[in-house]
Coordinates of C-alpha atoms in Angstrom, one line a residue:
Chain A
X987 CA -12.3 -6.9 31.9
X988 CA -9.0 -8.3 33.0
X989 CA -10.8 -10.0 35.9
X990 CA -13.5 -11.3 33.7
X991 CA -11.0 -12.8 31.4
X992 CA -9.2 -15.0 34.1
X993 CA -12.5 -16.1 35.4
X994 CA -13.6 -16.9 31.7
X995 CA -10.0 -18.3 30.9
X996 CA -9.8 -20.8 34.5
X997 CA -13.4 -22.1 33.1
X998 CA -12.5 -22.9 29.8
X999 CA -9.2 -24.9 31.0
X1000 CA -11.4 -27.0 33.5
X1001 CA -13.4 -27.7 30.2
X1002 CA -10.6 -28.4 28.1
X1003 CA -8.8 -30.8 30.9
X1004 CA -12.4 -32.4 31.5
X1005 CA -12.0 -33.3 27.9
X1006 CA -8.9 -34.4 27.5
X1007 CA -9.6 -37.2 30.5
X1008 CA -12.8 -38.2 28.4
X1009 CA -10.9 -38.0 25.0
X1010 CA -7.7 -40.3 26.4
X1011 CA -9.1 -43.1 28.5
X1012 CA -6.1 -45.1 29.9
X1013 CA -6.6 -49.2 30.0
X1014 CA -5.1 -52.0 31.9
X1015 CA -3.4 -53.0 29.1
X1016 CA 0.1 -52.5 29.1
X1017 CA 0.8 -50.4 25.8
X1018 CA -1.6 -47.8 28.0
X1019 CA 1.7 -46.3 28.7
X1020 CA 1.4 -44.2 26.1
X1021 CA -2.0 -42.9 26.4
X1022 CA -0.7 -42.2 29.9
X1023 CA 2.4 -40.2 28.7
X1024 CA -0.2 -38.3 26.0
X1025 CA -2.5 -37.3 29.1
X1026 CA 0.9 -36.3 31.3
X1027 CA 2.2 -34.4 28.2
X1028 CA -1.3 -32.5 27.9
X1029 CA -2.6 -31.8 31.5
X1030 CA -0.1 -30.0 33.0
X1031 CA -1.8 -26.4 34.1
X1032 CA -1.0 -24.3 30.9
X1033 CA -2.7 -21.5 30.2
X1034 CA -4.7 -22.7 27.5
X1035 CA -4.4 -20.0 25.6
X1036 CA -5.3 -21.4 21.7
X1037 CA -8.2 -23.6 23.5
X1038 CA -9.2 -20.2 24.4
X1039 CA -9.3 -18.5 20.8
X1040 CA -10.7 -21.5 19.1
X1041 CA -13.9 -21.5 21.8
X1042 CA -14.3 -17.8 21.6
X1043 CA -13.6 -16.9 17.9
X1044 CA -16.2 -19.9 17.9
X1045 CA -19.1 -18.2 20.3
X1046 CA -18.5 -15.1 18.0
X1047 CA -20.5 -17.1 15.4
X1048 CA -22.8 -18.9 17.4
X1049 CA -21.1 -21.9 17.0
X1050 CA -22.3 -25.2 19.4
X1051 CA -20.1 -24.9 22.6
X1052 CA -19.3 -28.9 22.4
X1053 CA -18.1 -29.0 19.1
X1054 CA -16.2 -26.0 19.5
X1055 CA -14.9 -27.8 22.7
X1056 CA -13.1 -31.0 20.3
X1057 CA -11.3 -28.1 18.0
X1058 CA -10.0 -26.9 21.2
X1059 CA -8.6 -30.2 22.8
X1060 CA -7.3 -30.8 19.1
X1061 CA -4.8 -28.0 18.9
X1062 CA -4.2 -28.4 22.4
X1063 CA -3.3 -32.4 21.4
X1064 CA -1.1 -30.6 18.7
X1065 CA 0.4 -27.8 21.0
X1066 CA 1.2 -30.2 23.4
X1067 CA 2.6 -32.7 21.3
X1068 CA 5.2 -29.9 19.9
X1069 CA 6.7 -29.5 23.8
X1070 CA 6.7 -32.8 24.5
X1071 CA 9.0 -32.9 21.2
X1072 CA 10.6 -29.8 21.5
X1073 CA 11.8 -30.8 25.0
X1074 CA 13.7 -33.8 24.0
X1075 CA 17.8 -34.0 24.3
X1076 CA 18.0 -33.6 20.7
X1077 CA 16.0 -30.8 20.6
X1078 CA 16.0 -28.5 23.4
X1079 CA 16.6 -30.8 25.9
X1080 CA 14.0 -29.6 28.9
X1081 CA 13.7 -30.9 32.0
X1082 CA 11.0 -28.8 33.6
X1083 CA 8.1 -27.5 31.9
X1084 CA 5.9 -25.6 33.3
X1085 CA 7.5 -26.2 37.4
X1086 CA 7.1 -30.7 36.3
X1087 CA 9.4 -33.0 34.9
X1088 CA 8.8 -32.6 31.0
X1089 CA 7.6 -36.4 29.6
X1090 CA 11.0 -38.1 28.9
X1091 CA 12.3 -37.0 32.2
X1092 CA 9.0 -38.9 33.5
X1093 CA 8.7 -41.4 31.5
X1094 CA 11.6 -41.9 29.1
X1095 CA 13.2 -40.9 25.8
X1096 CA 11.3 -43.6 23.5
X1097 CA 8.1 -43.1 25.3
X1098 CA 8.0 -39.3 25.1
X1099 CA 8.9 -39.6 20.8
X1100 CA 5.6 -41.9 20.7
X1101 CA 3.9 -39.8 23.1
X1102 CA 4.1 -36.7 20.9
X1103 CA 3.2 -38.6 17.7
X1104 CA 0.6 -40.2 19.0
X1105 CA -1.1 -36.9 20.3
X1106 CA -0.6 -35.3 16.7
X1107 CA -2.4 -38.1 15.2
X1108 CA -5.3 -38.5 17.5
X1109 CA -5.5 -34.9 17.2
X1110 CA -6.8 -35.2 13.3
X1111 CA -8.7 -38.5 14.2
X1112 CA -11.0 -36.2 16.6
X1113 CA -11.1 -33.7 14.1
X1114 CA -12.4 -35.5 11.3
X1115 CA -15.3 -37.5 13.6
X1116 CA -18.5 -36.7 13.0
X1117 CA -19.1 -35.1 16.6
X1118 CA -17.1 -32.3 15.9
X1119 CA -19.0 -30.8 13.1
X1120 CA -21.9 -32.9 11.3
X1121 CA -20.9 -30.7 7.6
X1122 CA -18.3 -32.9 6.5
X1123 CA -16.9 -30.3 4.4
X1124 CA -16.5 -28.1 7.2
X1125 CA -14.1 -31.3 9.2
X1126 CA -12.0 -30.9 6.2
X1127 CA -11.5 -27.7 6.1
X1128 CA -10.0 -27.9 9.6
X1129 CA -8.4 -30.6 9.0
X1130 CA -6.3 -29.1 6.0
X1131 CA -6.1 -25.6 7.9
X1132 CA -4.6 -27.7 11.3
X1133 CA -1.8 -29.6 9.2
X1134 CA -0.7 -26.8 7.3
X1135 CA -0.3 -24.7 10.2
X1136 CA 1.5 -27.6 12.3
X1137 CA 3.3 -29.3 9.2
X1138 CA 6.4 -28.4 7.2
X1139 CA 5.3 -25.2 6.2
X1140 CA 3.9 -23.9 9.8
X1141 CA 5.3 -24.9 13.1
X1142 CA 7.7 -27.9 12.2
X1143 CA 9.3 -25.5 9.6
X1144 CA 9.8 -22.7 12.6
X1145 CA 10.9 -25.6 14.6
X1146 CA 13.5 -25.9 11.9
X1147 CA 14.5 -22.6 11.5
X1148 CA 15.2 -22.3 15.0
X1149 CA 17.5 -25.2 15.5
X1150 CA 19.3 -23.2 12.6
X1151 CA 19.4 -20.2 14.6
X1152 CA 21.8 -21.8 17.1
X1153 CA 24.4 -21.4 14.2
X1154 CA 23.5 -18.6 12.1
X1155 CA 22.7 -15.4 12.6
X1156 CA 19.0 -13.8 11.5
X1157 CA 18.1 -10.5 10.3
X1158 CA 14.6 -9.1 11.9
X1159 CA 13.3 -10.8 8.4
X1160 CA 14.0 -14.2 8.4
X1161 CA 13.4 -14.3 12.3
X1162 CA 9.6 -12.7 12.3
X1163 CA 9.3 -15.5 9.4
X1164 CA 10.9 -18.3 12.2
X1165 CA 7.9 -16.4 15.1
X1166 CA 5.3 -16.6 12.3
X1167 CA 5.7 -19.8 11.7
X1168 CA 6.7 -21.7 14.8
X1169 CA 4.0 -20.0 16.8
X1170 CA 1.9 -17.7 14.9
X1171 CA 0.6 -20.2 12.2
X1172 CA -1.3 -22.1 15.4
X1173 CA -2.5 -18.9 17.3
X1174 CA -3.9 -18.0 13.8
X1175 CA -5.8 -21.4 13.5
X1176 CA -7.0 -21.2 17.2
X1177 CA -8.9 -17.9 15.5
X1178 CA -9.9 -18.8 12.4
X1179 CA -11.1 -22.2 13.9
X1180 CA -14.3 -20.3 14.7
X1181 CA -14.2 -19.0 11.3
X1182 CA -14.6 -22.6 9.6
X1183 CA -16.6 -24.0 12.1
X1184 CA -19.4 -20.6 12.0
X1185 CA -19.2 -20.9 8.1
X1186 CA -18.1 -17.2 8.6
X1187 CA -18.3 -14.7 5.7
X1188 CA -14.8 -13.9 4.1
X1189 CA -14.5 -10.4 5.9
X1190 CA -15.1 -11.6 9.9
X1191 CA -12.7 -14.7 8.8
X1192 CA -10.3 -12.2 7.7
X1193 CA -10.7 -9.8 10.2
X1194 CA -10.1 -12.8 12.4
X1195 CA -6.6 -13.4 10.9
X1196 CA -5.2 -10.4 10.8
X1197 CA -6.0 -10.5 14.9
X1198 CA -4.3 -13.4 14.6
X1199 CA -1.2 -12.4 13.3
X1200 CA -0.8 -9.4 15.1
X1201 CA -1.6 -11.3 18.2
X1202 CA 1.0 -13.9 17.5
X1203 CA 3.9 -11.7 16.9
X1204 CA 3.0 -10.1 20.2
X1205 CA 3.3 -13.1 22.0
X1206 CA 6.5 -14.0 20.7
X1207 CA 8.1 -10.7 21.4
X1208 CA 6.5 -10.8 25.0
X1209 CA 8.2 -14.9 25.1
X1210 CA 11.4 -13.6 24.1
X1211 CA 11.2 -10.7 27.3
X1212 CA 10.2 -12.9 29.2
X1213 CA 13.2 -15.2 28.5
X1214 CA 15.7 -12.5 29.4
X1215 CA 13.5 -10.4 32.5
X1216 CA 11.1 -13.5 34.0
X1217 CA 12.7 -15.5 36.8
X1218 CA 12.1 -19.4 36.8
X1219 CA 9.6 -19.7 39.5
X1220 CA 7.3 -17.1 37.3
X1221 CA 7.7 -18.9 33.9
X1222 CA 8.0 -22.4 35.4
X1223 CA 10.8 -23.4 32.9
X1224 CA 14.4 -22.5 32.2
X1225 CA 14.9 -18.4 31.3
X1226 CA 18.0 -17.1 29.4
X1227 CA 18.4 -20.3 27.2
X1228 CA 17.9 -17.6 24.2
X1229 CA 21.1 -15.7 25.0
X1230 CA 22.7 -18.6 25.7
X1231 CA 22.1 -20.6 22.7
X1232 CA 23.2 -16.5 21.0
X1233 CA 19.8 -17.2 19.4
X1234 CA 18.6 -14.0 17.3
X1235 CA 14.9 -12.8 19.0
X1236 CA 13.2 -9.6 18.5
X1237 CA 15.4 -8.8 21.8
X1238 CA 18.6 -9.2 20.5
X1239 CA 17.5 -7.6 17.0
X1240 CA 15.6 -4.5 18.3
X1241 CA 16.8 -4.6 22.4
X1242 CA 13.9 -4.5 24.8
X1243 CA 13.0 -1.1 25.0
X1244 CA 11.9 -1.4 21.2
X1245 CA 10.5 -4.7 22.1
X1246 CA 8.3 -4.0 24.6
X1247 CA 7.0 -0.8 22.6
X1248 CA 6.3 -3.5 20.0
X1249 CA 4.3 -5.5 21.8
X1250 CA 2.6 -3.0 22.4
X1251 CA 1.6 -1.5 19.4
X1252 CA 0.8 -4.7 18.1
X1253 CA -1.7 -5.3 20.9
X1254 CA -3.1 -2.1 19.6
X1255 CA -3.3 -3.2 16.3
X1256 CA -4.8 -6.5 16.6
X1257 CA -7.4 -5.0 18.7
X1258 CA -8.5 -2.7 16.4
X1259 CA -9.4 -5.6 13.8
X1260 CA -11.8 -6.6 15.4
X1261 CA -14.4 -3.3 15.6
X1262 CA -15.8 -5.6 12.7
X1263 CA -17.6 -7.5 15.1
X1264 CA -18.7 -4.4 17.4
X1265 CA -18.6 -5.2 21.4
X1266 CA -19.2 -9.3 20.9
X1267 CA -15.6 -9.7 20.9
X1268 CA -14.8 -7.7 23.9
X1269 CA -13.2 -11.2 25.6
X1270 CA -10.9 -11.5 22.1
X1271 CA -9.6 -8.0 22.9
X1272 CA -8.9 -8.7 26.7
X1273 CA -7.3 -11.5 25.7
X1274 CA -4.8 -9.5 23.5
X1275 CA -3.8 -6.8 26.6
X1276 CA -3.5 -10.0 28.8
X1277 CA -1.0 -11.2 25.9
X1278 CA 1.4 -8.3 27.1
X1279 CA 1.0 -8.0 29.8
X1280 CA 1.5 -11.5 31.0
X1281 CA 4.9 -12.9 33.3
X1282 CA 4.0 -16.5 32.5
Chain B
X1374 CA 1.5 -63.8 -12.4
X1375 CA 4.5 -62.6 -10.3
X1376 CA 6.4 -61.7 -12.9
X1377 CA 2.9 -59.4 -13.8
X1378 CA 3.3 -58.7 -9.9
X1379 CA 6.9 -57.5 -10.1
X1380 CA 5.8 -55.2 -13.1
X1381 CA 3.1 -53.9 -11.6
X1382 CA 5.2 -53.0 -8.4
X1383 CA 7.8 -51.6 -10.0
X1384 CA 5.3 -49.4 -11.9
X1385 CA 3.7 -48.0 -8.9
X1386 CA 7.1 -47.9 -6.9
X1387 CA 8.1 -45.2 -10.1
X1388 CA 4.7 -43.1 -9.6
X1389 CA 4.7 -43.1 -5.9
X1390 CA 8.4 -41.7 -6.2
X1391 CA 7.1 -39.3 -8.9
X1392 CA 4.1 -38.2 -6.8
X1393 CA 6.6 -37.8 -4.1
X1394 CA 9.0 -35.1 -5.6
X1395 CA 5.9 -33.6 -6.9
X1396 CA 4.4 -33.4 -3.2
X1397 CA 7.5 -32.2 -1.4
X1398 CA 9.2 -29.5 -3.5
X1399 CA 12.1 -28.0 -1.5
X1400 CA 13.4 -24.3 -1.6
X1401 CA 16.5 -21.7 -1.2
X1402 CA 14.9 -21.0 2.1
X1403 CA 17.0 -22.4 5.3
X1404 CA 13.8 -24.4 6.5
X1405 CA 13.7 -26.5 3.5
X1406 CA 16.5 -28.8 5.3
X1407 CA 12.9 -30.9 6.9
X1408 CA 11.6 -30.8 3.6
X1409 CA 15.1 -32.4 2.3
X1410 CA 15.3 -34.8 5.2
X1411 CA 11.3 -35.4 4.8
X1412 CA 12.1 -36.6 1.2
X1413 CA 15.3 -38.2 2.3
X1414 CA 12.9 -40.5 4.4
X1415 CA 10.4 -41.3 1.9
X1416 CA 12.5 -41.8 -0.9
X1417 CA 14.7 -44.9 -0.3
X1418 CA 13.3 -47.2 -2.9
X1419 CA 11.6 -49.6 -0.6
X1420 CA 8.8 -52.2 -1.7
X1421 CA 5.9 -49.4 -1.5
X1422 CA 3.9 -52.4 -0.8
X1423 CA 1.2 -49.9 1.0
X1424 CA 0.9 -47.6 -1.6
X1425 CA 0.3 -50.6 -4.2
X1426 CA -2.5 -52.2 -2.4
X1427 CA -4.0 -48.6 -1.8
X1428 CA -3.7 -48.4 -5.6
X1429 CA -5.0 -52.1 -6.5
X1430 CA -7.9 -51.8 -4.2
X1431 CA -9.2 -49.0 -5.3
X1432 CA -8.8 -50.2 -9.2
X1433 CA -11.1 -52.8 -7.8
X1434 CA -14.1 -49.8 -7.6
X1435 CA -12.8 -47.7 -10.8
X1436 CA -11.8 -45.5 -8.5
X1437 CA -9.7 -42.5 -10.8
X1438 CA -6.2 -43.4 -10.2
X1439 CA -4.7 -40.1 -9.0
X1440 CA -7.0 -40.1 -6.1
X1441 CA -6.6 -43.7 -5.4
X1442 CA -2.2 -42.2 -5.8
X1443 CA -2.3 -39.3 -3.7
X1444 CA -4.1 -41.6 -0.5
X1445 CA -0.9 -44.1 -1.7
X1446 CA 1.3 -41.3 -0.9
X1447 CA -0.2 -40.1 2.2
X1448 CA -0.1 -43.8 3.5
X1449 CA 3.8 -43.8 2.7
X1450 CA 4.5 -41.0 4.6
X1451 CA 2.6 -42.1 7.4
X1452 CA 5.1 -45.0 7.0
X1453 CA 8.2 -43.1 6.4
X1454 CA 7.5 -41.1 9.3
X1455 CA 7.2 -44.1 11.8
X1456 CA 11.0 -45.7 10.0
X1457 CA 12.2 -42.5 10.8
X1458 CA 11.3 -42.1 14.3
X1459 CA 11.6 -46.2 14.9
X1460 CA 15.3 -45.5 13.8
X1461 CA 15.6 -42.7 16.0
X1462 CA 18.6 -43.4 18.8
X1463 CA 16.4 -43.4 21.8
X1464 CA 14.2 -46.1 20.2
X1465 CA 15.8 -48.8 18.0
X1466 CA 18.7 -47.0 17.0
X1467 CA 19.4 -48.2 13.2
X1468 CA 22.5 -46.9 11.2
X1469 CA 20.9 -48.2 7.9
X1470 CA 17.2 -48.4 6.5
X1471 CA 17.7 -50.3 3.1
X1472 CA 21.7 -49.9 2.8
X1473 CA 21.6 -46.1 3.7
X1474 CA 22.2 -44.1 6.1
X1475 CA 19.2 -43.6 8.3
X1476 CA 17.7 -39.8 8.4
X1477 CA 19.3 -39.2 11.9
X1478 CA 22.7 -40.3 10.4
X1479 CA 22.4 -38.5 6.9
X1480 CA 21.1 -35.2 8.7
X1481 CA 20.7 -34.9 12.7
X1482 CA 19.2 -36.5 15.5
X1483 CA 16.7 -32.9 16.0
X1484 CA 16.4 -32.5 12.3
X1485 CA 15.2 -36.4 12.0
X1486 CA 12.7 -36.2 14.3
X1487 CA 11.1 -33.0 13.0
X1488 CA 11.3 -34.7 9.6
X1489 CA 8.8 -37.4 10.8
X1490 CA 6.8 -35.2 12.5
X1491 CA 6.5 -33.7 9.2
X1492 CA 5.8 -36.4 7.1
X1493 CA 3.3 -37.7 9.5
X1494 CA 1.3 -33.5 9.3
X1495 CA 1.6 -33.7 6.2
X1496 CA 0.2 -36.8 5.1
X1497 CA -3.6 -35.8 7.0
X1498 CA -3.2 -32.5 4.8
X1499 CA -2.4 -34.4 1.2
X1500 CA -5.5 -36.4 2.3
X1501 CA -8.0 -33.8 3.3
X1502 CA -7.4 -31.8 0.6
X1503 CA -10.4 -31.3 -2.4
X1504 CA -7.9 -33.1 -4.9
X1505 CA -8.0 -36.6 -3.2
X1506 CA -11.7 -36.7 -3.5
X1507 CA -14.9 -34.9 -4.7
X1508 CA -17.0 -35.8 -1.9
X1509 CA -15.3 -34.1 2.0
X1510 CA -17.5 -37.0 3.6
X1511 CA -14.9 -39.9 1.9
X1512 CA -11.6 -37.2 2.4
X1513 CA -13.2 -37.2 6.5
X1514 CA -13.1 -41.1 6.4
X1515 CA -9.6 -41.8 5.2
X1516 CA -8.7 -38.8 8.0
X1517 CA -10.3 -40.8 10.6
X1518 CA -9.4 -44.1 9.6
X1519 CA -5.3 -43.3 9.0
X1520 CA -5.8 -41.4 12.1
X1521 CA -7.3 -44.6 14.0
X1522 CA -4.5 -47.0 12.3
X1523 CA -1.3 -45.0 12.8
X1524 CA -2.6 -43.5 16.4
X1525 CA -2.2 -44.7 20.1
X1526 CA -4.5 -47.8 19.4
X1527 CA -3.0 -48.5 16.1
X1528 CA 1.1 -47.9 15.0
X1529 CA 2.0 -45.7 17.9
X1530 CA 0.2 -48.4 20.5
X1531 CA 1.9 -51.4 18.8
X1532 CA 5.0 -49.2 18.8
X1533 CA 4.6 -49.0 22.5
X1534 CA 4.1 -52.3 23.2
X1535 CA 7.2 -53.5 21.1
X1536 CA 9.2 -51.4 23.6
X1537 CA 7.6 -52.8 26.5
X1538 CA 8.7 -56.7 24.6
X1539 CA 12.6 -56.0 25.5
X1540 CA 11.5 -56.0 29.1
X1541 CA 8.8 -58.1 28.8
X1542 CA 7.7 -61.7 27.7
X1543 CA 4.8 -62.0 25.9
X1544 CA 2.6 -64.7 25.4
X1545 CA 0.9 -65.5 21.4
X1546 CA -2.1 -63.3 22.4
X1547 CA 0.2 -60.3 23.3
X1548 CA 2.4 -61.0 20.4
X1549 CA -0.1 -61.2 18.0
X1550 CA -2.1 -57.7 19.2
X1551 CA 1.7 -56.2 18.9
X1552 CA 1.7 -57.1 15.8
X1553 CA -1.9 -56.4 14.7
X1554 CA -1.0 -52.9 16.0
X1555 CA 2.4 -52.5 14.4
X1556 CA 2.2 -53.0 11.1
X1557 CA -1.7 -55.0 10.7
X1558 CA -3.6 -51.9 11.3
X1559 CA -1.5 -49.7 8.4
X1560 CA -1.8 -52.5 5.8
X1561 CA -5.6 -52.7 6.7
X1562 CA -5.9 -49.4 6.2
X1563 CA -3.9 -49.5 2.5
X1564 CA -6.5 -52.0 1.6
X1565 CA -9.7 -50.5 2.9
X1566 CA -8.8 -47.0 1.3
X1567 CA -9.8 -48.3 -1.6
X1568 CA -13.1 -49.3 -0.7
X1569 CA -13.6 -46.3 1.1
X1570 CA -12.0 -44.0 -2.3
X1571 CA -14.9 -46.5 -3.9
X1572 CA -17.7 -46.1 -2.1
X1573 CA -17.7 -49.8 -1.5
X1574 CA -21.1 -52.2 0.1
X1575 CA -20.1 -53.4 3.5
X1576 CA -19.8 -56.8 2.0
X1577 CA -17.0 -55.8 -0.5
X1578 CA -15.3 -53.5 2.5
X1579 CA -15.5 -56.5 4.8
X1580 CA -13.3 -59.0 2.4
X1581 CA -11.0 -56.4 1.9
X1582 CA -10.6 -55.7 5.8
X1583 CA -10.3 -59.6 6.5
X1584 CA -8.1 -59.9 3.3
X1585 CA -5.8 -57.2 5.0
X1586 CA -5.6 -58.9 8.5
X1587 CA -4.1 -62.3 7.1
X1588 CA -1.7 -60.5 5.0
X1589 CA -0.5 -58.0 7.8
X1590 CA -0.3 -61.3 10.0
X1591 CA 1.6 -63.3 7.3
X1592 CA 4.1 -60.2 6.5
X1593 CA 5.0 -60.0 10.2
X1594 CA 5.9 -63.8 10.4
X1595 CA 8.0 -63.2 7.5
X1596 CA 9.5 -60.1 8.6
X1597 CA 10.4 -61.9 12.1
X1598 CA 11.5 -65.3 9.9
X1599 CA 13.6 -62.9 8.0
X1600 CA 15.2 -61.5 11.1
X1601 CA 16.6 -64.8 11.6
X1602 CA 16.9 -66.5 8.4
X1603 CA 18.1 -63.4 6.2
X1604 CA 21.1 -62.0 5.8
X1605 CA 21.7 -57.8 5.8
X1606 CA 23.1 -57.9 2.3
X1607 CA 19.0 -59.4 1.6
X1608 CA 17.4 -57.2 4.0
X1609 CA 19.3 -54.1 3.7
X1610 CA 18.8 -53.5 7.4
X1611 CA 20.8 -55.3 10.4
X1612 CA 19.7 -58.4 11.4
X1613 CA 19.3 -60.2 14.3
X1614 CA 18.4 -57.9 16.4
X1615 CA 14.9 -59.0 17.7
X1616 CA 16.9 -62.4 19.2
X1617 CA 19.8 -60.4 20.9
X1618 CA 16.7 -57.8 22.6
X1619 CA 15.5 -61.0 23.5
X1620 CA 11.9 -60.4 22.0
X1621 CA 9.2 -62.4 21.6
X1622 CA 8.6 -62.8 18.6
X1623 CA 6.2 -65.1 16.2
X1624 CA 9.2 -67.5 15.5
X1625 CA 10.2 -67.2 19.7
X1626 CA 6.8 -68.5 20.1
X1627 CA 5.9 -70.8 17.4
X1628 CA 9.5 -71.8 16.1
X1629 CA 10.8 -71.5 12.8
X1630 CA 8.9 -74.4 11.3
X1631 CA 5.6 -73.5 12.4
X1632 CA 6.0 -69.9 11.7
X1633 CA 6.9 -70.4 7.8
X1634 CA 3.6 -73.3 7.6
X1635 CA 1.2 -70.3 9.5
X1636 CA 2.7 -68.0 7.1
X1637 CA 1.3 -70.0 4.1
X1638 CA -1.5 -71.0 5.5
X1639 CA -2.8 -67.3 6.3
X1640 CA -1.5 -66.4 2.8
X1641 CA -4.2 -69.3 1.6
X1642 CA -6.7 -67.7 3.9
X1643 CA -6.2 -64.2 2.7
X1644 CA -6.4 -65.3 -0.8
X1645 CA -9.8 -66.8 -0.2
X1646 CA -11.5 -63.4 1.4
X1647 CA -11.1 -62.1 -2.4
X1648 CA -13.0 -64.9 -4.2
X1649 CA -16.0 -62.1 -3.6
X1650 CA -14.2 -60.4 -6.5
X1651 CA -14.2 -63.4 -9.1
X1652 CA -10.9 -62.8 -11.1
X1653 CA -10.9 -59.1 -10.4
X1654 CA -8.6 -59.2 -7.6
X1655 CA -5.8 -61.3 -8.9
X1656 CA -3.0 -58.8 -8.9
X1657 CA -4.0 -59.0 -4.6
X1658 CA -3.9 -63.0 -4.8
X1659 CA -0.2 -62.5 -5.8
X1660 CA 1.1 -59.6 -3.3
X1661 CA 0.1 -62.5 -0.8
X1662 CA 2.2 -65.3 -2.2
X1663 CA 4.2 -62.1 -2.8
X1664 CA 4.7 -61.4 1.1
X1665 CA 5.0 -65.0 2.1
X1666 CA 8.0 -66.1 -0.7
X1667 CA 10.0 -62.5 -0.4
X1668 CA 13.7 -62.3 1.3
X1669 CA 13.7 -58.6 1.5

């Protein structure tokens, strides 16, 4: 299965990059800068790993592999656009992501700031277009479910919490709510993505979620090993900047023995949520081991 | 009429702020601080011309008015969002936005730029939500269209290009797509909201839309003859500053003289799109005289 899932994974990133280079055509005219920036910020060999959930929480419902396709490239506009953010001297100041120069070492500071807004915007313009989904309703249900997981209450809210960590110190609490929302929230709209778009019944879209959020938290917990055991050439961007920033993780709260056990169990877990949907979501489960046991 | 006008202004400016606190409640929780700098951003008592010709334009159709105010709000975070990051250091570095400390000064440079990417999430969630409209098809529209207006070919581009202007002369054509982009594009938008809240015939849309486009043009000259001609005690913001980046600008180009007679003249024009409306759309005859005779 492992094997299956990397073929299945490498294809769907092709897709996704063949889309982004059809969704951001760059111009001769000179403000093309920034949909060059956008592109740079976006097609840099990540794993696409929520492009992943949203196409094959998606084929669990039969959904059309196209439209399912534009969901994908939209919260890969959004996770993108949180890097290329995220990376900036006032935030955590990044040079490399991913073994390349992150966009305002490219480009520059002013650039990258428009670079990332402008992907987070055209991310809810392709959203709401009529290609992705012709049931309106169904467009702004996905709308409202993206912003809410990327806005003030989702991932710029964990962003939030974890420029506080830098100063304060977080019980295992407050810190699995910082996980939850600075990464979970979009993991768990990459999955219920499908959900919306599929028109699923209530108890697959829940099932779905709580896949999600087990999921999530596993990832995090794997991030925040990886931060202290993975080298730089594996993770292809700086390691230890947790410990060094005396950042509480689930690492520094439960050690990693207890960590990695976690992980674990959670993989477990989210596995198990999905026996709803028999063997169709054998790729989903896969996709949770690979979670774990990833180095990247 | 502008006394009327001034009324009228101030009425809205006192909903929108109302609308505002009711949108963005904070909390005991630490991640509230981007909720706090969010409302920081939106609420320095500016003009809230936006939001009043989202408001008027839609009146124009009988659209209900706390529809017609929550799109009002969502186009003045949208607004907010891009003061806050266009204040930001690495772009044009302001210390004051309407005699206050800018969000970056008041809070932190990370905690200002996750406040606009906040405001800008949230604004595509107030509007896709069931309470801005009945019908998902119209809440889809106003996604797409603030989406296409604030995005890399609309705000963000024109952003871009204004940028590229410090390095850069630009010839009338240039200056005037800049422009178009900047700040056209968002006031186009606040005007055909209400025609999309409204369900408007293309006719009716179309007189709004070329309505919009001599007034955005007309505020810019302004805002540029302002730049040299006001003072910061008038303007609230530093002055001066397009000269000394040695931008081109509409009074660069056109000089001071023929800058203030084109801003008239498009205020004439704009005026004359709205005829369509017989005396309906007087309240929008004055916010053009409005935009041409302010000093702030």
């Amino acid at each position: 299965m492992q094997t299956d899932l990397k073929t299945a994974m490498a294809d769907m990133a092709a897709d996704v990059e063949r889309a982004i280079l059809h969704l951001l055509p760059t111009t001769d005219l000179p403000e093309s800068r920034v949909l060059e920036a956008m592109r740079y910020g976006c097609l840099n060999g990540g794993k696409r790993l929520r492009p992943f959930l949203v196409c094959q929480s998606a084929a669990l419902f039969g959904v059309n592999p196209d439209c399912a396709l534009r969901v994908a490239v939209a919260v890969e506009f959004v996770h993108s656009y949180s890097l290329v953010h995220d990376d900036l001297p006032a935030m955590d100041d990044g040079d490399l992501r991913r073994g390349q120069p992150t966009v305002h070492r490219k480009f520059d500071e002013a650039t990258a700031i428009l670079a990332g807004d402008g992907l987070l915007t055209y991310a809810f313009e392709v959203l709401a277009d009529p290609a992705t989904h012709e049931d309106p309703n169904v467009r702004c249900q996905l709308v409202a479910a993206l912003a809410k997981a990327a806005g003030p209450h989702g991932m710029v809210g964990g962003q939030m919490l974890d420029l506080i960590a830098e100063h304060e110190t977080f019980d295992l609490g407050t810190t699995t709510r910082l996980q939850r929302m600075k990464t979970g929230d979009m993991i768990a709209f990459s999955c219920e993505a499908g959900g919306i778009l599929g028109k699923a019944p209530p108890p697959q879209r829940l099932a779905l979620r709580a896949y999600a959020h087990d999921l999530g938290l596993a990832f995090q917990i794997v991030d925040d090993l990886l931060d202290i055991e993975g080298t730089e050439a594996e993770t292809g961007k700086s390691v230890g900047r947790d410990a060094e920033a005396g950042k509480s993780t689930f690492v520094s709260i439960l050690g990693q023995d207890r960590a990695r056990s976690q992980a674990a169990m959670l993989a477990v877990q989210a596995k198990a949520h999905l026996e709803i949907f028999d063997g169709r979501a054998d790729i989903l489960k896969a996709v949770a081991d690979f979670v774990v046991a990833r180095r990247t």
